[in-house]
PDB file of C-alpha atoms in Angstrom:
ATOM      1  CA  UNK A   5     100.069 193.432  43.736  1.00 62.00           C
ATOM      2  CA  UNK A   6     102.984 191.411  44.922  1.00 70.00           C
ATOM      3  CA  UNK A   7     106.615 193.385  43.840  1.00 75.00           C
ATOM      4  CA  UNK A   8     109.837 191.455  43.114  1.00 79.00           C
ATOM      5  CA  UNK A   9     113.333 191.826  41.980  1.00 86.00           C
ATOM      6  CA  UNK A  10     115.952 189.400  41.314  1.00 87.00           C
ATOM      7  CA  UNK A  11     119.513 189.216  42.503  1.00 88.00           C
ATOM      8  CA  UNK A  12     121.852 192.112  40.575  1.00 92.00           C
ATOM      9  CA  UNK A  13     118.719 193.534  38.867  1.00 94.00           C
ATOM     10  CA  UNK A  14     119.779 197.407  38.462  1.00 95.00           C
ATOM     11  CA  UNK A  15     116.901 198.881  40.517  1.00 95.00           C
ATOM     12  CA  UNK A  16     117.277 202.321  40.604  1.00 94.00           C
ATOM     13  CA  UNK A  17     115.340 202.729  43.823  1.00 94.00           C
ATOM     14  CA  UNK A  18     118.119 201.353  45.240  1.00 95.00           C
ATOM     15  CA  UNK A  19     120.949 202.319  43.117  1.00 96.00           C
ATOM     16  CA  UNK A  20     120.644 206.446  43.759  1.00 95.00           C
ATOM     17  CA  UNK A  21     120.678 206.535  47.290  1.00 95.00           C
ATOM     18  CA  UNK A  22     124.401 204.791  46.633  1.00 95.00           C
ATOM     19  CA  UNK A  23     125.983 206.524  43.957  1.00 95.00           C
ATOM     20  CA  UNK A  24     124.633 210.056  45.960  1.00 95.00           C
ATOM     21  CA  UNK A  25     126.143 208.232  48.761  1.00 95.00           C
ATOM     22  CA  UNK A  26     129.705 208.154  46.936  1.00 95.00           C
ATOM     23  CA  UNK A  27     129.156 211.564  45.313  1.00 95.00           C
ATOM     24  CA  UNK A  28     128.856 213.487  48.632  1.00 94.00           C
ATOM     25  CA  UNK A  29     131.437 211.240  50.882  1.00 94.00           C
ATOM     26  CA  UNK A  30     134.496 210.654  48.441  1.00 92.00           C
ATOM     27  CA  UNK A  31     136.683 213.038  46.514  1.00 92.00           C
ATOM     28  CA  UNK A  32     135.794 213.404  42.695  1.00 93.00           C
ATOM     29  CA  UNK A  33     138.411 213.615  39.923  1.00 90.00           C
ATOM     30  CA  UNK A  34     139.629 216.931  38.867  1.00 88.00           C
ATOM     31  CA  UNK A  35     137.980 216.567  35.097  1.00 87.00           C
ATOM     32  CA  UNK A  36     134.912 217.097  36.646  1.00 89.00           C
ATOM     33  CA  UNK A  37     133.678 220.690  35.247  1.00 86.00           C
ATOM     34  CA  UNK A  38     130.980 221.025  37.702  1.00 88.00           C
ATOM     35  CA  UNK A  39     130.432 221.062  41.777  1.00 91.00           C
ATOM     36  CA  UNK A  40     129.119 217.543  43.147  1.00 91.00           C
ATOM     37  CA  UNK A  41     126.139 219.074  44.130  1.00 92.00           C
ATOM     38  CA  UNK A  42     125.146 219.927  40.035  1.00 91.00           C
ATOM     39  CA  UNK A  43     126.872 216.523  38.936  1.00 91.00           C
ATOM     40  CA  UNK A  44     124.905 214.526  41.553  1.00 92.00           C
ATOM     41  CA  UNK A  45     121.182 216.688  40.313  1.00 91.00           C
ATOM     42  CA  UNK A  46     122.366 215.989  36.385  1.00 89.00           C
ATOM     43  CA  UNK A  47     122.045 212.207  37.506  1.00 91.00           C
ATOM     44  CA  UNK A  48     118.769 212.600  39.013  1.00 90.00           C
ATOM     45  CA  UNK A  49     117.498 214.532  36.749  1.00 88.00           C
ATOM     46  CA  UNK A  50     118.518 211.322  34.172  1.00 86.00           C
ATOM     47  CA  UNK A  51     116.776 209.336  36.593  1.00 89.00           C
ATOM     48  CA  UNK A  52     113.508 211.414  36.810  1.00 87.00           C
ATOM     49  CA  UNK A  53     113.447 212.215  33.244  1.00 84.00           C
ATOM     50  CA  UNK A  54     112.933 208.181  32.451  1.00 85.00           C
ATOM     51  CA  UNK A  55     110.738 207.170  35.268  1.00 86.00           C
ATOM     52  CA  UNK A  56     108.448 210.101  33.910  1.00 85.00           C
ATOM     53  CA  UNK A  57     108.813 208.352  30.449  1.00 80.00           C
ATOM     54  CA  UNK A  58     107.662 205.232  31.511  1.00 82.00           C
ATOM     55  CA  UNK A  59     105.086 206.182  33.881  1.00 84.00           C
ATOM     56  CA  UNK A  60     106.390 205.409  36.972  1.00 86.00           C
ATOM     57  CA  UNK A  61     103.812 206.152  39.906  1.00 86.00           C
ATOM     58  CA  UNK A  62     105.685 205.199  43.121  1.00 88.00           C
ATOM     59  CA  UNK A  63     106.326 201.057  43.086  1.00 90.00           C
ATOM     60  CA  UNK A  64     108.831 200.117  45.311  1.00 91.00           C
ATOM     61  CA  UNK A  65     111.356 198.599  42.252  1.00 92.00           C
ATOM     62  CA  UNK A  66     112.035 200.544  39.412  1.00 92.00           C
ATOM     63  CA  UNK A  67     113.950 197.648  37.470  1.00 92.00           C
ATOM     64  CA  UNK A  68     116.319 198.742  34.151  1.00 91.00           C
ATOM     65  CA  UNK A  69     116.611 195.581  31.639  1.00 85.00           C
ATOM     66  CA  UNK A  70     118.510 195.551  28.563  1.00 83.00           C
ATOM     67  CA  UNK A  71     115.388 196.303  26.261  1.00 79.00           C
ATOM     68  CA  UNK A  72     114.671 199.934  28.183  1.00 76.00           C
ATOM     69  CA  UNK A  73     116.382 203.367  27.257  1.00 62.00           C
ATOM     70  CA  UNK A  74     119.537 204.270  29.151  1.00 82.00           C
ATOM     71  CA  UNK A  75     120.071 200.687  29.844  1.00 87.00           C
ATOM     72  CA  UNK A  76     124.332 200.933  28.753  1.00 88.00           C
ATOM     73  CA  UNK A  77     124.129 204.356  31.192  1.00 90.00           C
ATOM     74  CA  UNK A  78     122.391 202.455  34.010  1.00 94.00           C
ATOM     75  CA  UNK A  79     124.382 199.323  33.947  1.00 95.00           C
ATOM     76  CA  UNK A  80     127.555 201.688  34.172  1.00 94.00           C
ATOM     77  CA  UNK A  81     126.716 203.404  37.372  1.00 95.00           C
ATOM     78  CA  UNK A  82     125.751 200.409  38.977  1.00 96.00           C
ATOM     79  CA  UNK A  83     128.686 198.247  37.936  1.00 97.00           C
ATOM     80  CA  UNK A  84     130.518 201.382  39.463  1.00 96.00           C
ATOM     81  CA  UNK A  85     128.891 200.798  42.923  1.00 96.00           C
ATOM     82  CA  UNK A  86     129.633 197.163  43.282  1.00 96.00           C
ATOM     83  CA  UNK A  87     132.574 195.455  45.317  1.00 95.00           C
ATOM     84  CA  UNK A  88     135.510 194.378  43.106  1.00 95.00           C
ATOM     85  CA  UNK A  89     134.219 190.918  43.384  1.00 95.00           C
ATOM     86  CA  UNK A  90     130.827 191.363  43.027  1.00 96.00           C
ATOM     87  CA  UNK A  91     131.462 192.717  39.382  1.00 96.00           C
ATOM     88  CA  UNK A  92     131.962 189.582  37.422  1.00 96.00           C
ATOM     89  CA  UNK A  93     128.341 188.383  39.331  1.00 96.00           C
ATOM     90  CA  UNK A  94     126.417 190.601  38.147  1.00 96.00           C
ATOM     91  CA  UNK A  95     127.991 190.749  34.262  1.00 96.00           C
ATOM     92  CA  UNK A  96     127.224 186.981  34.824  1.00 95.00           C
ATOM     93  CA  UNK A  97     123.623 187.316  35.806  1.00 94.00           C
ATOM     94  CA  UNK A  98     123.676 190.102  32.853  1.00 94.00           C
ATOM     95  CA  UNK A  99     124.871 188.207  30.056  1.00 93.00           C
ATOM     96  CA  UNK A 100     122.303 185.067  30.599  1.00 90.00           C
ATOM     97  CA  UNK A 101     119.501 187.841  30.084  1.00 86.00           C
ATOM     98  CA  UNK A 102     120.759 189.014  26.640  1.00 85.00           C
ATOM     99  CA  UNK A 103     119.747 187.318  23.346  1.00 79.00           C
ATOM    100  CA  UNK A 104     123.286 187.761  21.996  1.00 80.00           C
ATOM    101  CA  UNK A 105     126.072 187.289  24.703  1.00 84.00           C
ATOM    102  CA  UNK A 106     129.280 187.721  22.281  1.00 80.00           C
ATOM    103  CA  UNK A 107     127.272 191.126  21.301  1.00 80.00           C
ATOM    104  CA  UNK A 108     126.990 192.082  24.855  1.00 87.00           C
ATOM    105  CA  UNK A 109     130.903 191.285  25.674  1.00 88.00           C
ATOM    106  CA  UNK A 110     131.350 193.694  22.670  1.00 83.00           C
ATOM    107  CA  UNK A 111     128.996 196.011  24.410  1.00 83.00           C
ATOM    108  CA  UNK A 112     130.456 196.034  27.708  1.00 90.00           C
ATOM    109  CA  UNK A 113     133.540 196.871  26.441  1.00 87.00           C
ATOM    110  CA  UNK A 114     132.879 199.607  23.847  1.00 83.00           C
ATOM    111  CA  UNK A 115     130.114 201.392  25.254  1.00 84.00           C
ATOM    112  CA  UNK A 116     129.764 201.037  29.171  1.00 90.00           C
ATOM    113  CA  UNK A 117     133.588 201.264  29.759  1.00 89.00           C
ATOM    114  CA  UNK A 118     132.972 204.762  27.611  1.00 87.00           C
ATOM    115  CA  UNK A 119     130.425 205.712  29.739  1.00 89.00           C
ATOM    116  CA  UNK A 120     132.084 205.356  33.140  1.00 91.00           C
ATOM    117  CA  UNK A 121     135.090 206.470  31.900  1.00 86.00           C
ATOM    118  CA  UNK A 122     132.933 209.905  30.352  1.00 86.00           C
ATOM    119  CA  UNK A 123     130.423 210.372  33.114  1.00 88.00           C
ATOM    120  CA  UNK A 124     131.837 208.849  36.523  1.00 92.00           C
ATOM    121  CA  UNK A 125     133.905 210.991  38.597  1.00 92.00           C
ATOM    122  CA  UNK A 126     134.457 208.537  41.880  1.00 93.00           C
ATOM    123  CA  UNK A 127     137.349 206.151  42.264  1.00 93.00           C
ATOM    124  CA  UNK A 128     136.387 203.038  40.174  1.00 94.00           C
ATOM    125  CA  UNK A 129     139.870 201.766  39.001  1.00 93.00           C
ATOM    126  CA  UNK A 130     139.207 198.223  40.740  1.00 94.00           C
ATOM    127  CA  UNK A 131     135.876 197.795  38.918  1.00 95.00           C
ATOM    128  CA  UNK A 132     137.465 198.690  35.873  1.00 94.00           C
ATOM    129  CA  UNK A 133     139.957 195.791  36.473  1.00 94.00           C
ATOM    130  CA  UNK A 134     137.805 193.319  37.286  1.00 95.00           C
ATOM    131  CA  UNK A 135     135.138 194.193  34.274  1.00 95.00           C
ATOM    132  CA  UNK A 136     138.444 193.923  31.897  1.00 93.00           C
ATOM    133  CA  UNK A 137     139.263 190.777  33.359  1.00 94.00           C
ATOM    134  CA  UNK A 138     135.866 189.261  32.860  1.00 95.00           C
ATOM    135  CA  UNK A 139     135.891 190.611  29.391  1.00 92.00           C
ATOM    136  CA  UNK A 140     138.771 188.555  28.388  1.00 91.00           C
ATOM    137  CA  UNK A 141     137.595 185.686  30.402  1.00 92.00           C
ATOM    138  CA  UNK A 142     134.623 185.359  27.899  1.00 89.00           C
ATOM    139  CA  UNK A 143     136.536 186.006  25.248  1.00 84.00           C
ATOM    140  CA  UNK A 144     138.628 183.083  25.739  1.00 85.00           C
ATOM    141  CA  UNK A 145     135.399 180.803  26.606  1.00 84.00           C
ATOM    142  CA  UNK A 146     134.290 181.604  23.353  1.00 74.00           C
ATOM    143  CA  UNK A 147     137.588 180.672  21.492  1.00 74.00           C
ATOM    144  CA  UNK A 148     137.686 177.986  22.926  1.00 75.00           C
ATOM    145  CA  UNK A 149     134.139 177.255  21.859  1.00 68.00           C
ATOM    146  CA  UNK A 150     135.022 178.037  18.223  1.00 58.00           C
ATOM    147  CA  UNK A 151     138.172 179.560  16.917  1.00 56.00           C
ATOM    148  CA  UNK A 152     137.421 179.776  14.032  1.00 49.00           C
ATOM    149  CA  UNK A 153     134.714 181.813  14.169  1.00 48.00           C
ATOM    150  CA  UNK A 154     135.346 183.668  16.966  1.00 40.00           C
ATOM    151  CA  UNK A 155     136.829 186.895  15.380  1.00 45.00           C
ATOM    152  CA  UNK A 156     133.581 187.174  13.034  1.00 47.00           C
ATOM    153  CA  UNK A 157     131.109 187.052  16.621  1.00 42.00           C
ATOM    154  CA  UNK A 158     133.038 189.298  18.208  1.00 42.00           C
ATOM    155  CA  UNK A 159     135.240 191.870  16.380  1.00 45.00           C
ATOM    156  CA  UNK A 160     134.189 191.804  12.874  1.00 45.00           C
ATOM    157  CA  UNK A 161     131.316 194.297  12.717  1.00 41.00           C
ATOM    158  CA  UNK A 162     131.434 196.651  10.015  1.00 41.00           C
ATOM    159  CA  UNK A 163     130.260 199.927  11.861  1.00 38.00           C
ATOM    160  CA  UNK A 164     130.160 201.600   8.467  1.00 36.00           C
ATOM    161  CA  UNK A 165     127.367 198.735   7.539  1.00 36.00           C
ATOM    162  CA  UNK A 166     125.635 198.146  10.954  1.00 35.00           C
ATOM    163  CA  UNK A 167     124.431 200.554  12.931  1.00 40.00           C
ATOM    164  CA  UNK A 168     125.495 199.342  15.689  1.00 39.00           C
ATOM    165  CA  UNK A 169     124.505 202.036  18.140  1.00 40.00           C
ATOM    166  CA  UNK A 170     120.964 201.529  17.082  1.00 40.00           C
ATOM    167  CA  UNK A 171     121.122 197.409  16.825  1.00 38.00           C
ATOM    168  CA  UNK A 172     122.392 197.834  21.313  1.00 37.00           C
ATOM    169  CA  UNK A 173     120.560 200.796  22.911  1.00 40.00           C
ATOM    170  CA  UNK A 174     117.479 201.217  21.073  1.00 39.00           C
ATOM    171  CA  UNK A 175     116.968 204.515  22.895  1.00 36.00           C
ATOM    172  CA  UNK A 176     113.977 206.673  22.731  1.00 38.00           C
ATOM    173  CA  UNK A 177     112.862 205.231  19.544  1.00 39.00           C
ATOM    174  CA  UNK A 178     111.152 202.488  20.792  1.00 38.00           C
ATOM    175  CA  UNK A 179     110.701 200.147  18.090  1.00 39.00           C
ATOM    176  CA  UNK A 180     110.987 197.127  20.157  1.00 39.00           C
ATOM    177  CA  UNK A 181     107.543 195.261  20.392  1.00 35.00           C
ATOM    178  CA  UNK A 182     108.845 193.795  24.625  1.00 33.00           C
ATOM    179  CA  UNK A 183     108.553 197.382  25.384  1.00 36.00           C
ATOM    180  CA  UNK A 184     105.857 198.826  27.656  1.00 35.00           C
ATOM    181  CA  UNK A 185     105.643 202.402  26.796  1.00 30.00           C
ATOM    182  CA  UNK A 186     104.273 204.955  24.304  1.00 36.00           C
ATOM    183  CA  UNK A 187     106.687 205.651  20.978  1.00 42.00           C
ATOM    184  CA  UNK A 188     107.937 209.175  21.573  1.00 56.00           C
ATOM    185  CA  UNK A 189     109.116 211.507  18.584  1.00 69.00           C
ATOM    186  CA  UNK A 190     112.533 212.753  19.623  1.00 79.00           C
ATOM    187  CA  UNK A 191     114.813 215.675  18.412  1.00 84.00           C
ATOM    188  CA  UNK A 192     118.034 213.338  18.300  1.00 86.00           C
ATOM    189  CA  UNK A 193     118.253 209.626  17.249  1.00 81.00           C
ATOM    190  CA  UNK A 194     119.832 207.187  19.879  1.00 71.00           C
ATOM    191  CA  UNK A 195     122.067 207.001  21.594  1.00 73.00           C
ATOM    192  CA  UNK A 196     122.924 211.118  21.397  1.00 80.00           C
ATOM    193  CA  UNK A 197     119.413 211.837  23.082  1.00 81.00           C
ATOM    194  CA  UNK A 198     120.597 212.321  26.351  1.00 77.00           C
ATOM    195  CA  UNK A 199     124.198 212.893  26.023  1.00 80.00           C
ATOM    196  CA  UNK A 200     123.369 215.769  24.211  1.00 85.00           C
ATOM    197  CA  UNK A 201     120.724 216.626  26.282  1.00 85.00           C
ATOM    198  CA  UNK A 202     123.050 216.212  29.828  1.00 81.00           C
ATOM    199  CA  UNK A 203     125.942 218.489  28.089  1.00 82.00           C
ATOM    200  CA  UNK A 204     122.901 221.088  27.651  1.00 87.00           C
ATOM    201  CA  UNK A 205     121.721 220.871  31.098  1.00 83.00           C
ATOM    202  CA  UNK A 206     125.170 221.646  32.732  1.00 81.00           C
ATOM    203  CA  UNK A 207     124.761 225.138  30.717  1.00 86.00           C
ATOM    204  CA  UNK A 208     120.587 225.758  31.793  1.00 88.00           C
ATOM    205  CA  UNK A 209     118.688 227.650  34.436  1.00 88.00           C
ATOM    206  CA  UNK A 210     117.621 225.143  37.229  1.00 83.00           C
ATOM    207  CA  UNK A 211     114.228 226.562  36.595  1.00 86.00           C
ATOM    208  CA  UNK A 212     114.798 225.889  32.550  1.00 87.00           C
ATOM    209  CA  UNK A 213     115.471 222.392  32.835  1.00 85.00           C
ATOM    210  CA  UNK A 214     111.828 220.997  32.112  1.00 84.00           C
ATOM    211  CA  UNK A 215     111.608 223.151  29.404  1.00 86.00           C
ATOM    212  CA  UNK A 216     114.669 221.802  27.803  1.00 88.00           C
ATOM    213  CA  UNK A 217     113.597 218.509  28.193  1.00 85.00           C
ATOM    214  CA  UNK A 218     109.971 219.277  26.604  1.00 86.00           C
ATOM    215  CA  UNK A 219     111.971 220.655  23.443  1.00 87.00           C
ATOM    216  CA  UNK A 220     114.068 217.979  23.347  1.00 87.00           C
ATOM    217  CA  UNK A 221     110.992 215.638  23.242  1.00 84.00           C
ATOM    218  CA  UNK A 222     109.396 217.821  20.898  1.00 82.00           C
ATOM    219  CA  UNK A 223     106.246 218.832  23.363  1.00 81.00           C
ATOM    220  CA  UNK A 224     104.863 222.388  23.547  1.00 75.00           C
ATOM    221  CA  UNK A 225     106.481 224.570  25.196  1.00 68.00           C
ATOM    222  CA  UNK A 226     105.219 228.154  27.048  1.00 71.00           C
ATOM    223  CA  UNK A 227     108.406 229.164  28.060  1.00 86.00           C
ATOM    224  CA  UNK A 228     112.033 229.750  26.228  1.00 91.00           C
ATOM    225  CA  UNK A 229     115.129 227.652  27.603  1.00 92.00           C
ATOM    226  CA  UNK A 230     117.340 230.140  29.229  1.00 93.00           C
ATOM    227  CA  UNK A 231     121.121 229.333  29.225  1.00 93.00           C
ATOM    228  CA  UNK A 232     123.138 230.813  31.896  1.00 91.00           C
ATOM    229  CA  UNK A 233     125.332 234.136  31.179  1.00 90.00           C
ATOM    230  CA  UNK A 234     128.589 231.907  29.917  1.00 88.00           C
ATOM    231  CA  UNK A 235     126.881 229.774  27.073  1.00 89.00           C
ATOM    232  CA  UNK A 236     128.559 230.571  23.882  1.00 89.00           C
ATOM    233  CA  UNK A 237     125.739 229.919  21.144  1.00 90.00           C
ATOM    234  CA  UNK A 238     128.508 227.579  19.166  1.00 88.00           C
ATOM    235  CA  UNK A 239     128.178 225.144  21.542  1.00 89.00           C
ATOM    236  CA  UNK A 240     124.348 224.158  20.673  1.00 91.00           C
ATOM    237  CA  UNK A 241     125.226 225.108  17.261  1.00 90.00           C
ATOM    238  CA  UNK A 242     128.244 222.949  16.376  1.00 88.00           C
ATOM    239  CA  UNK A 243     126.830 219.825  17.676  1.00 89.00           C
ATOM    240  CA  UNK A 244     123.879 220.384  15.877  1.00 90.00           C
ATOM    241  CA  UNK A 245     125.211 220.380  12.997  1.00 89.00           C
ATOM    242  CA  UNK A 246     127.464 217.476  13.669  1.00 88.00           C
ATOM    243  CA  UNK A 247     123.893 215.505  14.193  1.00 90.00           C
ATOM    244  CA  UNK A 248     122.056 216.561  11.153  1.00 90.00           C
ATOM    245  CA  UNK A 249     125.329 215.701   8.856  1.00 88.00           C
ATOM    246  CA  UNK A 250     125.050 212.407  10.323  1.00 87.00           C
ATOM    247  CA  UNK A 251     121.288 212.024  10.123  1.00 87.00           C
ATOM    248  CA  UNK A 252     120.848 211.848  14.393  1.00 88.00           C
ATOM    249  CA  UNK A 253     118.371 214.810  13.985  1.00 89.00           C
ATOM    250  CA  UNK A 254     116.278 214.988  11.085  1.00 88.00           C
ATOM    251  CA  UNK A 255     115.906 218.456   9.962  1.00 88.00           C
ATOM    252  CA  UNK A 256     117.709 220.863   7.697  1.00 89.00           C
ATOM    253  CA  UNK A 257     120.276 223.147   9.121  1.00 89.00           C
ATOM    254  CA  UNK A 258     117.596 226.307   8.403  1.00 89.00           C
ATOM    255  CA  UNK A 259     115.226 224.616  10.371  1.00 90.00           C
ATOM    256  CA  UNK A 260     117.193 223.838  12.768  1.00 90.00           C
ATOM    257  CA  UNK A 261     118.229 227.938  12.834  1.00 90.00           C
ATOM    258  CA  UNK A 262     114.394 228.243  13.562  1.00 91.00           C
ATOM    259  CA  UNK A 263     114.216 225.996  16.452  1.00 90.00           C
ATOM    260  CA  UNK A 264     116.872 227.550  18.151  1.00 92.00           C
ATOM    261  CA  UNK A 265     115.474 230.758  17.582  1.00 92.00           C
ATOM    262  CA  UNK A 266     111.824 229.580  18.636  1.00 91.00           C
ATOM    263  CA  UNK A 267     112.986 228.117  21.741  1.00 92.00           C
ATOM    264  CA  UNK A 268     116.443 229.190  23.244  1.00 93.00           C
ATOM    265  CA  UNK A 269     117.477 232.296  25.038  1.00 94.00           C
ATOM    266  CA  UNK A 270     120.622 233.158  26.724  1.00 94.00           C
ATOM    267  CA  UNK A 271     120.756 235.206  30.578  1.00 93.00           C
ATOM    268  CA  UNK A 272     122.731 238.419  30.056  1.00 91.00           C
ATOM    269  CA  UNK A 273     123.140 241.558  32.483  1.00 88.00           C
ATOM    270  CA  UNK A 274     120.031 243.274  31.633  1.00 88.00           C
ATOM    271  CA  UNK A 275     117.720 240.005  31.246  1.00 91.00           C
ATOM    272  CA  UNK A 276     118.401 237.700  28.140  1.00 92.00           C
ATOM    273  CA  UNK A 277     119.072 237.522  24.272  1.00 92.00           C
ATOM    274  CA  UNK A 278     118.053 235.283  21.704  1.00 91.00           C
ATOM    275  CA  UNK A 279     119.337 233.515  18.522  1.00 91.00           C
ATOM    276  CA  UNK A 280     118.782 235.952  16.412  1.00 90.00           C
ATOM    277  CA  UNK A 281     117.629 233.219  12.948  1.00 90.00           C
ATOM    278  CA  UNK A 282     119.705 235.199  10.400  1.00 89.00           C
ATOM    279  CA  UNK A 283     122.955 234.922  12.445  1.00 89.00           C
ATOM    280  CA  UNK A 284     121.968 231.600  13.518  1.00 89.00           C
ATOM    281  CA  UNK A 285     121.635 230.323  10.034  1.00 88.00           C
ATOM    282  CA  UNK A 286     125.116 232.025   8.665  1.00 86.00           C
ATOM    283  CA  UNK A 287     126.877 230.107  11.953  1.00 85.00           C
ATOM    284  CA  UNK A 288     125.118 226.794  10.375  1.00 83.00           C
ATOM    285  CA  UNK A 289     126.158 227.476   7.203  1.00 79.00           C
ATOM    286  CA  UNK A 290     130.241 228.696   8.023  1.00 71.00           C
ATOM    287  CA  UNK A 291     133.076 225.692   7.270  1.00 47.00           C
ATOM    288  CA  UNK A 292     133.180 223.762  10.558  1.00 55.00           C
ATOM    289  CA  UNK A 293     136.378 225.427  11.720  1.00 50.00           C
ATOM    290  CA  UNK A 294     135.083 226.228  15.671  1.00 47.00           C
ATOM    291  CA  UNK A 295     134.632 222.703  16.650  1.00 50.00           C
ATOM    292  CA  UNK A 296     137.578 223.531  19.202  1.00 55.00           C
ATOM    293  CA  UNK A 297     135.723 226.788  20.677  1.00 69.00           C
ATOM    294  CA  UNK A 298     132.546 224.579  21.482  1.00 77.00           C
ATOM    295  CA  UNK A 299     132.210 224.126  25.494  1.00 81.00           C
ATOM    296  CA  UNK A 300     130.133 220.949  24.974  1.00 82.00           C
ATOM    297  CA  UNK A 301     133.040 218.171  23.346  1.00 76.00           C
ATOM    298  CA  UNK A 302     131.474 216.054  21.296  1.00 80.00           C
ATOM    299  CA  UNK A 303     134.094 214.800  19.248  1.00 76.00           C
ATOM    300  CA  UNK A 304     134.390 211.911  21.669  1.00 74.00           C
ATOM    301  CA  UNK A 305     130.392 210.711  20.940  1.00 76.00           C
ATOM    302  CA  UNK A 306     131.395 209.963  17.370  1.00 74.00           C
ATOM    303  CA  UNK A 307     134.375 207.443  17.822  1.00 66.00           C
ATOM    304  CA  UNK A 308     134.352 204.188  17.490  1.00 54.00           C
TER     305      UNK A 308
END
């Protein structure tokens, strides 16, 4: 079988060994909560988590396209890897691949800008420049296209109508015919799948980390998720309840109570404790007054 990639395709075969690269040679900011080493093995683990999805067995190109899952988190890190002036290339190369390119401007802006600025720690102030810049370079082309309907392409969408989330990522629930993998059944909706599920792991037991990804795909699971000694159960709980209000996780808060107790434990002096379901399902049930004490902030996911 012959193997080939095209110019700026985000292949991340190639794309790891350069943001680990950065991650271990260059000082990180001082909002990151977690030592480069753990940062650098969250991002793998990202990385392994969807090449297992898709059923990667060792080809030499493992190529993300706008139709696969974690395609606004991909782009992100590899826009953040890129020389200043290689930037506008690639969004170039980008855009002709996308079946809306006024959606994707609005895309590039509102969600990958989020994500780098959310979940990349390296200097990347000059790629931020030059991805503004070619933002409002194609906003301009397409005013002077049309001006007067510009504003409806581009900034009129009614988030409370659209969901536009769903309409741009399509994560992990797969309901686009062009893809090549199985549907999977989920316990969050796109796109809070895995930025719930990377808050979790910076709280888990190296050796609980497949587990919490089985429970999190909703697989069997032998063993409980242990959470190290400083996880305060609010943090799994508030968020959880910030989902299910907004129909991202499709159960009732007592069920929810029950899955927590089923499959989470937390590491304490004398081995581990569990969610007890009674307690769990009061903390579900209290006024949501202890967003604040929650060590996962999730706030940010929510705004538009």
């Amino acid at each position: 079988m012959i193997y080939s990639k095209e110019a700026y395709d985000i292949d991340l075969n190639a794309l790891l060994p350069e943001v680990e690269k950065i991650i271990l040679s260059h000082e990180l900011s001082k909002d990151l909560q977690v030592s480069k080493e753990e940062y650098l093995e969250r991002i793998l683990f990202s990385s392994n988590f969807l090449k297992e999805l898709r059923g990667y067995s060792n080809e030499p190109y493992f190529i993300i396209n706008d139709t696969e899952p974690a395609y606004d988190f991909w782009l992100a890190f590899y826009l953040s890897t890129k020389k200043p002036h290689q930037i506008k290339l690639v969004l170039d190369q980008h855009i002709k691949s996308s079946s809306d390119q006024a959606l994707f401007v609005n895309h590039v802006e509102h969600y990958v800008l989020r994500i780098i600025e959310k979940n990349i720690f390296y200097n990347v102030d000059n790629q931020l420049k030059e991805i503004s810049n070619w933002i409002r370079e194609k906003r301009k082309e397409y005013e002077e296209r049309n001006k007067q309907n510009v504003q409806n392409i581009i900034f009129n969408i009614n988030y409370q109508q659209i969901n536009l989330i769903q309409l741009i990522y399509n994560f992990w629930s797969h309901e686009n015919e062009t893809q090549n993998y199985d549907k999977k059944d989920t316990l969050v909706d796109s796109p809070y799948f895995e930025l719930f599920l990377n808050e979790l792991l910076v709280f888990c037991e190296v050796d609980s980390h497949d587990n919490l990804k089985k429970v999190f795909m909703k697989e069997k699971n032998q063993s409980k998720v242990i959470f190290k000694s400083n996880f305060l159960k609010i943090s799994i709980i508030r968020p959880m309840k910030e989902l299910i209000s907004r129909g991202f996780i499709k159960m009732t808060q007592k069920r929810a109570a029950s899955w927590l107790s089923e499959n989470f434990e937390i590491r304490t002096e004398n081995g581990t404790t569990n969610f007890s379901l009674s307690s769990t399902v009061k903390r579900f049930s209290k006024v949501n007054n202890e967003r604040e004490n929650s060590q996962i902030k999730y706030k940010h996911w929510f705004k538009k």
